[in-house]
Short mmCIF file of C-alpha atoms in Angstrom, two decimals:
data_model
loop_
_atom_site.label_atom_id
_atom_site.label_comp_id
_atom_site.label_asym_id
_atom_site.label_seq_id
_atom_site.Cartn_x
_atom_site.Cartn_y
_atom_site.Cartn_z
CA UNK A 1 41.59 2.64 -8.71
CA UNK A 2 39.92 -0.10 -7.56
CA UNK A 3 36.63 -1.57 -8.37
CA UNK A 4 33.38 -0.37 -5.97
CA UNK A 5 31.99 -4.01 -5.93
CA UNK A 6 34.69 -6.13 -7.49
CA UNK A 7 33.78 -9.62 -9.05
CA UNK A 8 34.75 -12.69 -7.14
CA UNK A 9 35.10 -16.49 -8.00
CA UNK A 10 31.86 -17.08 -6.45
CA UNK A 11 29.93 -14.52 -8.43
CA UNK A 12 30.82 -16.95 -11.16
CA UNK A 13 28.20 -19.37 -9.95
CA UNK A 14 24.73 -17.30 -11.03
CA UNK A 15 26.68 -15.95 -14.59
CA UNK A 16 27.43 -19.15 -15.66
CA UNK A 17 24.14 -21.08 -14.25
CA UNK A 18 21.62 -18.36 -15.04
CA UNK A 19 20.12 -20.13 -17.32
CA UNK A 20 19.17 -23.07 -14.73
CA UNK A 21 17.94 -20.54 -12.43
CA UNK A 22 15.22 -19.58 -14.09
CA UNK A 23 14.45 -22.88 -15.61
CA UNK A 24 14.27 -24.03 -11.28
CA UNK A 25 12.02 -20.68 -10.77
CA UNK A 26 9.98 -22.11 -14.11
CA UNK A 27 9.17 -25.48 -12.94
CA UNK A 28 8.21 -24.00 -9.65
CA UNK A 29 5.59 -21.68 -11.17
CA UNK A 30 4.77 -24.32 -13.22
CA UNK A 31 4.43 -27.54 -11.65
CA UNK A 32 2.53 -25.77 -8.76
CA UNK A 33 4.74 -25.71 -6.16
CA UNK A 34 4.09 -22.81 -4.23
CA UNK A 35 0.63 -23.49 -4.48
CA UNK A 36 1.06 -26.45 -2.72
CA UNK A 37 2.99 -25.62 -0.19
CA UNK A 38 0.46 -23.08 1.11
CA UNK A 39 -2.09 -25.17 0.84
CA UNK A 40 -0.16 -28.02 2.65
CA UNK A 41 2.77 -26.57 4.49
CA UNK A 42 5.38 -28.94 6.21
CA UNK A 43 5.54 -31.28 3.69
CA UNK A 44 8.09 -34.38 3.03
CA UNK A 45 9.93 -34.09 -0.52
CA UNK A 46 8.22 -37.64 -0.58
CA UNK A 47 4.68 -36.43 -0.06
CA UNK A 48 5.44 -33.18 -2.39
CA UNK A 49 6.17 -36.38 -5.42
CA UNK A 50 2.92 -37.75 -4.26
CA UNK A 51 1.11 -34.67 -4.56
CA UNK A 52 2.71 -33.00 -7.73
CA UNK A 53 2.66 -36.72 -9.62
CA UNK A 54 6.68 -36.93 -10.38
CA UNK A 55 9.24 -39.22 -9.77
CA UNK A 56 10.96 -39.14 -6.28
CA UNK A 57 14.02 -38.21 -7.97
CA UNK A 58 12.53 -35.51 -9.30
CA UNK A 59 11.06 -33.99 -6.66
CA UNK A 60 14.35 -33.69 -4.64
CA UNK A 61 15.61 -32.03 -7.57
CA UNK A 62 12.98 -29.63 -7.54
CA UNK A 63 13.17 -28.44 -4.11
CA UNK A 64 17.15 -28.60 -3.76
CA UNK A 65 16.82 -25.48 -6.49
CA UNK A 66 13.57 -23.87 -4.72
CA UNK A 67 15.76 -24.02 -1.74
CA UNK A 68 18.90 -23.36 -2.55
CA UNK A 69 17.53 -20.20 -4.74
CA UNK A 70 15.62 -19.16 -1.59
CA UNK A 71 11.85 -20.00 -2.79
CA UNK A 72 11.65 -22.57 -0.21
CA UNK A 73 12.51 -23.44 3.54
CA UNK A 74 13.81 -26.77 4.50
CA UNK A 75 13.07 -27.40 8.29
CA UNK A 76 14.43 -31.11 9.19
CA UNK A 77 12.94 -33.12 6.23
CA UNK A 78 10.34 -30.65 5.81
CA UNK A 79 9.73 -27.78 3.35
CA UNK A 80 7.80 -24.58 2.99
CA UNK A 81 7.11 -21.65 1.44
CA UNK A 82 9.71 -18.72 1.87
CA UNK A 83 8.27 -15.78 3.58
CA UNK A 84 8.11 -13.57 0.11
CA UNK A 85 6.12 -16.08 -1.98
CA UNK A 86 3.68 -16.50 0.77
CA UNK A 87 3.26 -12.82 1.27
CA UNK A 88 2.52 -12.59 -2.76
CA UNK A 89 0.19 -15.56 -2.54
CA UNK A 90 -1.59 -13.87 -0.05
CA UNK A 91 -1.66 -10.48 -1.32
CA UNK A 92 -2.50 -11.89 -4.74
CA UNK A 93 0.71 -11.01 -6.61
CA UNK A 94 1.69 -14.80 -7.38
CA UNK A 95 -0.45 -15.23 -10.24
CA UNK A 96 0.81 -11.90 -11.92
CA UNK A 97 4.49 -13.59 -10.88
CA UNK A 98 3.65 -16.94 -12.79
CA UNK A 99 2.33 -14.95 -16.04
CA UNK A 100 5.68 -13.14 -16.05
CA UNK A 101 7.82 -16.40 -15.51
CA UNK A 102 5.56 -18.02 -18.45
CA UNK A 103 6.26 -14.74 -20.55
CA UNK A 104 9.86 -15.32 -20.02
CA UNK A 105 9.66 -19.23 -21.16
CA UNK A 106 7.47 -19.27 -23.72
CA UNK A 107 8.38 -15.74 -25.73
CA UNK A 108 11.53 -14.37 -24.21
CA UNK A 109 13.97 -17.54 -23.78
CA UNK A 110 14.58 -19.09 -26.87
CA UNK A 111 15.04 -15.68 -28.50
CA UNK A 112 17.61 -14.44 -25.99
CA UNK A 113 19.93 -16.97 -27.51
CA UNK A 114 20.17 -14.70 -30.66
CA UNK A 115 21.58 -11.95 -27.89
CA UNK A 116 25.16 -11.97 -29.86
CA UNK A 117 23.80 -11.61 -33.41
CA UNK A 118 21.73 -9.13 -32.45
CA UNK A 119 24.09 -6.82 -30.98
CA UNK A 120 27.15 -7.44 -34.14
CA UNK A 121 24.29 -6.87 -36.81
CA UNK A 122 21.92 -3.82 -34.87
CA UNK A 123 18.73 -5.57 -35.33
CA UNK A 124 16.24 -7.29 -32.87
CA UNK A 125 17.27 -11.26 -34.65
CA UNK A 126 15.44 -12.72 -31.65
CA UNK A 127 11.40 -12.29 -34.78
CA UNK A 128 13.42 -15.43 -36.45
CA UNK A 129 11.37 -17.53 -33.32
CA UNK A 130 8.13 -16.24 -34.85
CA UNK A 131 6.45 -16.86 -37.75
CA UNK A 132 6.06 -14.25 -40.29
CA UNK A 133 8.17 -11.35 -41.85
CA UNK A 134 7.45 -8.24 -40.11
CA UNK A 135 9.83 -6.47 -38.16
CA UNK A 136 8.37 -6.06 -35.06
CA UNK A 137 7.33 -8.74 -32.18
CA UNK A 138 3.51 -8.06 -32.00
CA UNK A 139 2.64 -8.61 -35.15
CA UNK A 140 4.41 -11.76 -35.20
CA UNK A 141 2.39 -13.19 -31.97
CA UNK A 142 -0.87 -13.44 -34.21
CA UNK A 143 0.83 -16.16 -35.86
CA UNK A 144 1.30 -18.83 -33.09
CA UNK A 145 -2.48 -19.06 -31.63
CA UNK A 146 -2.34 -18.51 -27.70
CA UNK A 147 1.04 -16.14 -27.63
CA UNK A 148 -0.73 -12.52 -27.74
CA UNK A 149 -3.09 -13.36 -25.10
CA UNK A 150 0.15 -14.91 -23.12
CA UNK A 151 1.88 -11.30 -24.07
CA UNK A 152 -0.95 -9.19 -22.95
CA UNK A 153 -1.25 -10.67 -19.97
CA UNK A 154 2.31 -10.79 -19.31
CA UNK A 155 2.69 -7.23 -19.97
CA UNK A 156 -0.48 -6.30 -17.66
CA UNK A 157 1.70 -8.67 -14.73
CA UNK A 158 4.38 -6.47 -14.99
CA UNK A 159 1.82 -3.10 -14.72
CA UNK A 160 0.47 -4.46 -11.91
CA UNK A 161 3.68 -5.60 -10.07
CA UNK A 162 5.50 -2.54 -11.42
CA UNK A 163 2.74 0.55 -11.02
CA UNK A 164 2.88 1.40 -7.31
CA UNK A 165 5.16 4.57 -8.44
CA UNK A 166 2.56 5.58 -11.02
CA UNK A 167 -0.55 5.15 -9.24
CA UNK A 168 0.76 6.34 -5.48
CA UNK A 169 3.92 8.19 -6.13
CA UNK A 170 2.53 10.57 -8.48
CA UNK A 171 0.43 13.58 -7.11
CA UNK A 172 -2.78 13.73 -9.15
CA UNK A 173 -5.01 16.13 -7.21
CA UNK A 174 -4.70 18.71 -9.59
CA UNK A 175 -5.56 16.26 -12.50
CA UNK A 176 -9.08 15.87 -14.12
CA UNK A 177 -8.71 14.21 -17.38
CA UNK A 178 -6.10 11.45 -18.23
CA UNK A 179 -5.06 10.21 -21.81
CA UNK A 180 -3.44 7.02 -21.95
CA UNK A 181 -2.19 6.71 -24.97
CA UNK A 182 -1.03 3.27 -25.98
CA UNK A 183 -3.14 1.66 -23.21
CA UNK A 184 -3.50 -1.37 -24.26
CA UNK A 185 -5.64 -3.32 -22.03
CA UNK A 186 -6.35 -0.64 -19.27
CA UNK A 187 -4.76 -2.02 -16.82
CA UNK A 188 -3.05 0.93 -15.75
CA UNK A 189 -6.73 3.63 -16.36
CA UNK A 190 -8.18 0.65 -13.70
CA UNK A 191 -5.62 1.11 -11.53
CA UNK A 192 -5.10 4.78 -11.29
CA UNK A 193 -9.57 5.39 -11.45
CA UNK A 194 -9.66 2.87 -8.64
CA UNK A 195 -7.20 4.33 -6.59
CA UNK A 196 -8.29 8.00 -7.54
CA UNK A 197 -12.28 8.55 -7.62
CA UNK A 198 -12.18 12.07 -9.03
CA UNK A 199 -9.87 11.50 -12.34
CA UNK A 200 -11.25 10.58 -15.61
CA UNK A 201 -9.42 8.54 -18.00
CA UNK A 202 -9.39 7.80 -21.57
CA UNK A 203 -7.39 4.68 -23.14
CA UNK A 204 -5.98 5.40 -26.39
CA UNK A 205 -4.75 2.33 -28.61
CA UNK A 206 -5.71 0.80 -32.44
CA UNK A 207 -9.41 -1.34 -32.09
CA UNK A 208 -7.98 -4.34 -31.44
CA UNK A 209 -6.19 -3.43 -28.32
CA UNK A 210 -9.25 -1.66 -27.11
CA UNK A 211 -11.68 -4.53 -27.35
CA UNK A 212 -9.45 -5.96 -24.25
CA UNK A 213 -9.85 -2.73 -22.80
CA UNK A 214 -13.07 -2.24 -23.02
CA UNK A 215 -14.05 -5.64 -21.27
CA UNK A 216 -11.80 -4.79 -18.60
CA UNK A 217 -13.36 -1.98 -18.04
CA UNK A 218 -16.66 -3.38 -17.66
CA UNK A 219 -15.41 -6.00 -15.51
CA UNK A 220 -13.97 -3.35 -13.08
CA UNK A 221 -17.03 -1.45 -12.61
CA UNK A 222 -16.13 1.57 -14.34
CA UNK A 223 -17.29 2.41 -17.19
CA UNK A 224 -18.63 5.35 -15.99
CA UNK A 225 -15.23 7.16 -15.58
CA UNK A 226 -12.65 5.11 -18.15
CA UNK A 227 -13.69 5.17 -21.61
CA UNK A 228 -11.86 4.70 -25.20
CA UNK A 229 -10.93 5.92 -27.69
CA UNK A 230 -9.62 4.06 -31.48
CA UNK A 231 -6.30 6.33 -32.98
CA UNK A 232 -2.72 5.54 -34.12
CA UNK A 233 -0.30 7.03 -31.74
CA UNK A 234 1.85 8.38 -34.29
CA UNK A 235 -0.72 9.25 -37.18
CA UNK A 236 -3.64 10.25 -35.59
CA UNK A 237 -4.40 13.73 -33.43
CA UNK A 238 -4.93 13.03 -29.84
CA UNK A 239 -8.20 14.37 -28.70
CA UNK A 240 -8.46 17.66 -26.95
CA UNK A 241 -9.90 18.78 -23.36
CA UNK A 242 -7.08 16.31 -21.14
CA UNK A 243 -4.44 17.84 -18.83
CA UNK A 244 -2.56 15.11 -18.49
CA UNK A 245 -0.86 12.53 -20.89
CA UNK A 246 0.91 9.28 -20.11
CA UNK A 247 2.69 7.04 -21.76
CA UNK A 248 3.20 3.62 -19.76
CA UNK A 249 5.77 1.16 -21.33
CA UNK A 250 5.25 2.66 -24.44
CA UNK A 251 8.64 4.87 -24.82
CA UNK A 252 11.24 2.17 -24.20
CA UNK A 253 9.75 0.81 -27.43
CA UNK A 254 10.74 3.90 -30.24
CA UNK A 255 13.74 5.00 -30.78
CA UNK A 256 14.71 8.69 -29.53
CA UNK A 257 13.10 10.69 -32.46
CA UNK A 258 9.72 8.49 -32.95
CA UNK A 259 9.85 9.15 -28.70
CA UNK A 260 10.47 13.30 -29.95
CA UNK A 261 7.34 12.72 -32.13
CA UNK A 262 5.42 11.18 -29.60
CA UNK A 263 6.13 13.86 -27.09
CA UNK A 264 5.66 16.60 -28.86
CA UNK A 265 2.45 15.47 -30.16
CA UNK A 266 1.43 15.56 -26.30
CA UNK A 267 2.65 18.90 -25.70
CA UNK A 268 0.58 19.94 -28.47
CA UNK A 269 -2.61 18.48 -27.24
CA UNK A 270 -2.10 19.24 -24.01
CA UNK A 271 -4.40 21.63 -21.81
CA UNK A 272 -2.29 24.50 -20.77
CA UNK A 273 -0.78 23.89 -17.23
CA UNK A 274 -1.18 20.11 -18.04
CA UNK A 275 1.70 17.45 -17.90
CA UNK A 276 2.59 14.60 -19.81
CA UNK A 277 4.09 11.34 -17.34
CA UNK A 278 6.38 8.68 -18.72
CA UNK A 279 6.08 5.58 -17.15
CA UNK A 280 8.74 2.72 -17.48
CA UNK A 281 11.48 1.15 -16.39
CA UNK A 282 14.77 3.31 -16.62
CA UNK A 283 18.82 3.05 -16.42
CA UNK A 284 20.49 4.86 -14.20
CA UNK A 285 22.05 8.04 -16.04
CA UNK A 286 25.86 7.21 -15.05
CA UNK A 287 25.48 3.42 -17.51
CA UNK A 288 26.25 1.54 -14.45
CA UNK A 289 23.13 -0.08 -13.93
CA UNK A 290 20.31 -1.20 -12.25
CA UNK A 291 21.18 -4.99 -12.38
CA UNK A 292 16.88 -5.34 -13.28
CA UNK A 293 17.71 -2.89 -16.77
CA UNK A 294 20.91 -4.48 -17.82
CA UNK A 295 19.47 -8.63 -17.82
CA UNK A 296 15.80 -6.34 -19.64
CA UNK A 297 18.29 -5.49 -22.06
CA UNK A 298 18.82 -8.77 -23.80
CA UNK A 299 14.67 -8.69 -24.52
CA UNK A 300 15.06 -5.26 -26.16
CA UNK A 301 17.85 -5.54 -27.95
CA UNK A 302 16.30 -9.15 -29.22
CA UNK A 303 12.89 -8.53 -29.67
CA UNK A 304 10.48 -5.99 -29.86
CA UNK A 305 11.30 -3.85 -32.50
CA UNK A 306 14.78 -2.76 -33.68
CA UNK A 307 14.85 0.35 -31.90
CA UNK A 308 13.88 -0.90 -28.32
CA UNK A 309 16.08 -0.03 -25.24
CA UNK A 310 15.88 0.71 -22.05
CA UNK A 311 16.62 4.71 -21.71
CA UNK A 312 18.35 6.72 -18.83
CA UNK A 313 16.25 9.32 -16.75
CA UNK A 314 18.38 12.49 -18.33
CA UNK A 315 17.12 11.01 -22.29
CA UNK A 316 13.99 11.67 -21.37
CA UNK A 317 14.60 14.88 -19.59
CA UNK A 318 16.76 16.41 -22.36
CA UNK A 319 13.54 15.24 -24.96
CA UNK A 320 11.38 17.33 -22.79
CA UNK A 321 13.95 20.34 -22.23
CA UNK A 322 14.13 20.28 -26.44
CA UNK A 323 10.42 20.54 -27.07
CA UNK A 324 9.64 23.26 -24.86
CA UNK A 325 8.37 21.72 -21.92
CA UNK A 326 8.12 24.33 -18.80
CA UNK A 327 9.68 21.71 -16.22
CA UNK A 328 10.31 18.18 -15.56
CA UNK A 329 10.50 16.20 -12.58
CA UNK A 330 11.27 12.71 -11.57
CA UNK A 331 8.75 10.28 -9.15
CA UNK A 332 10.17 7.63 -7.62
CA UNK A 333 9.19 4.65 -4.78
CA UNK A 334 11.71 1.99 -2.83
CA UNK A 335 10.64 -0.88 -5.14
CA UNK A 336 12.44 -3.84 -6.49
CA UNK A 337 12.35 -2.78 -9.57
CA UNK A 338 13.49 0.48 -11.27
CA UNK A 339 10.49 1.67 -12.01
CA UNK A 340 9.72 5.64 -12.25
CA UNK A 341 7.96 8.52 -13.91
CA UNK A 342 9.27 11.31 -15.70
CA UNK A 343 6.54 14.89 -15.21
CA UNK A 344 6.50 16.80 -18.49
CA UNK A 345 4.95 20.13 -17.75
CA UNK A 346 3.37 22.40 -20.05
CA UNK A 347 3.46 26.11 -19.25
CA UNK A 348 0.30 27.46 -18.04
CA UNK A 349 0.13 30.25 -20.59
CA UNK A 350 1.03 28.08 -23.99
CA UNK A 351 -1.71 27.57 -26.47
#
């Protein structure tokens, strides 16, 4: 039998260098590089020294990895933007790009070097980075001043880059009242209110999270449709009166029965007829992949909390099957990354 895709010598090349890579993307974000080269296209890798303040030396080692990894066009002696960061620069993705490339450097890099300890011992080593001795990553941000605001606003990047599939794949026409439980910052209640006058939405999360929220909200305009609402997602009831639930980014965090707990509680507080989505990234059920869930896996395993992964579809399918949901059903978009929701329904004649 022979292998689908096998590995060749030159496939070599990103394993062993992967770490460069990103340090290349890094100082591209960084130093302001694609910036620049919108603003000032056709530039000389003399002129880019000039204009970014480095040493000529530098600069040509700067753009020989924006172009070689594709970031860049030389033309002649000449360089620009490649046609995908100037369609997020204009579209207004590149800033959420640069907050996820500084989330990478600044809280998932070091801590990725812990990858191999993590995996012999079964626990996420990666906290040692952090002040503090909690168990779980977001306690520990408090402790370096800056990080949790970095963290927040990495995690909304990632929403925004990644919620196309929530907030246009799934059909909410039926839907009045939304719960987000574990909202965080709203990010995902803008999104979906914006994009959906008619639907209500409430942002569950513990006060601290929802002071964020709350001035997001306000900032959007909205604050006549999205509202709050202070509980613990495990502890506390949810509120009654929604018929629909979702959970975005929140169950590749818990381990399978804190995620049974979790879902049931929905089911429970669920309008009859109503649904519960999940919303995350997900592996695809046969372990082979996607490439985007298996390099996400070193974060998980390293840092969050020591139950963290990255789950396949049919976990979260057989969870729903086991608690006595009706149906599921799975919503999914061409996207670059393997984004998705999973559609809990709740029969239309349970209490």
């Amino acid at each position: 039998m022979t292998d689908p895709t096998p590995l060749a010598q030159r496939d070599l090349v990103p394993l062993l260098f992967g770490h460069a890579a990103f340090q290349q993307l890094n100082a591209f974000c960084e130093l302001g590089l694609a910036e620049l080269l919108s603003e000032r296209p056709g530039l000389t890798g003399a002129q880019v020294a000039e204009a970014l303040r480095v040493p000529p030396r530098s600069a040509d080692v700067l753009l020989l990895g924006a172009t070689a990894l594709r970031l860049t066009v030389k033309d002649g002696d000449r360089y620009r933007n490649a046609r995908l960061v100037t369609e997020w620069i204009d579209d207004g993705l590149w800033a959420n790009l640069r907050d996820i490339v500084e989330f990478q450097a600044r809280i998932a890099y070091a801590p990725a070097a812990e990858y191999v300890d993590s995996l012999r011992k079964g626990e996420n080593l990666g906290l040692r980075h952090f002040a503090g001795d909690t168990r779980d990553l977001y306690s520990r941000l408090t402790g370096t001043p800056g990080l949790e605001e970095l963290f927040y606003r990495g995690m909304n990047s990632w929403s925004r880059v990644s919620n196309p599939v929530l907030v246009r794949g799934v059909d909410y026409s039926g839907v009045r009242r939304i719960l987000d439980v574990g909202g965080g910052g709203a990010l995902n209640a803008i999104e979906l209110a914006s994009a959906h006058p008619h639907l209500r939405i409430t942002v569950l999360d513990r006060p601290s999270a929802l002071d964020v929220a709350a001035e997001n909200i306000g900032h959007a305009g909205l604050s006549d449709r999205v509202d709050t609402f202070a509980a613990d997602i495990f502890e506390d009831d949810y509120p009654a009166g929604y018929d629909c639930h979702l959970f975005a980014h929140q169950l590749v965090i818990w381990s399978p029965e804190q995620n049974k707990r979790l879902l049931g509680k929905s089911l429970r507080a669920l309008d009859p007829g109503g649904r519960t989505l999940v919303f995350n990234a997900f592996t695809d059920d046969d372990g082979g992949g996607p490439l985007y869930t298996a390099l996400d896996g070193v974060y998980f395993t390293t840092l969050p909390f020591e139950s963290s992964t990255i789950y396949p579809w049919s976990a979260y399918e057989g969870w729903l099957r086991e608690l006595g949901y009706a149906s599921q059903r799975r919503v999914t978009l061409e996207t670059w990354t393997p984004h998705g929701v999973v559609e809990g329904h709740k029969s239309a004649s349970a209490g």
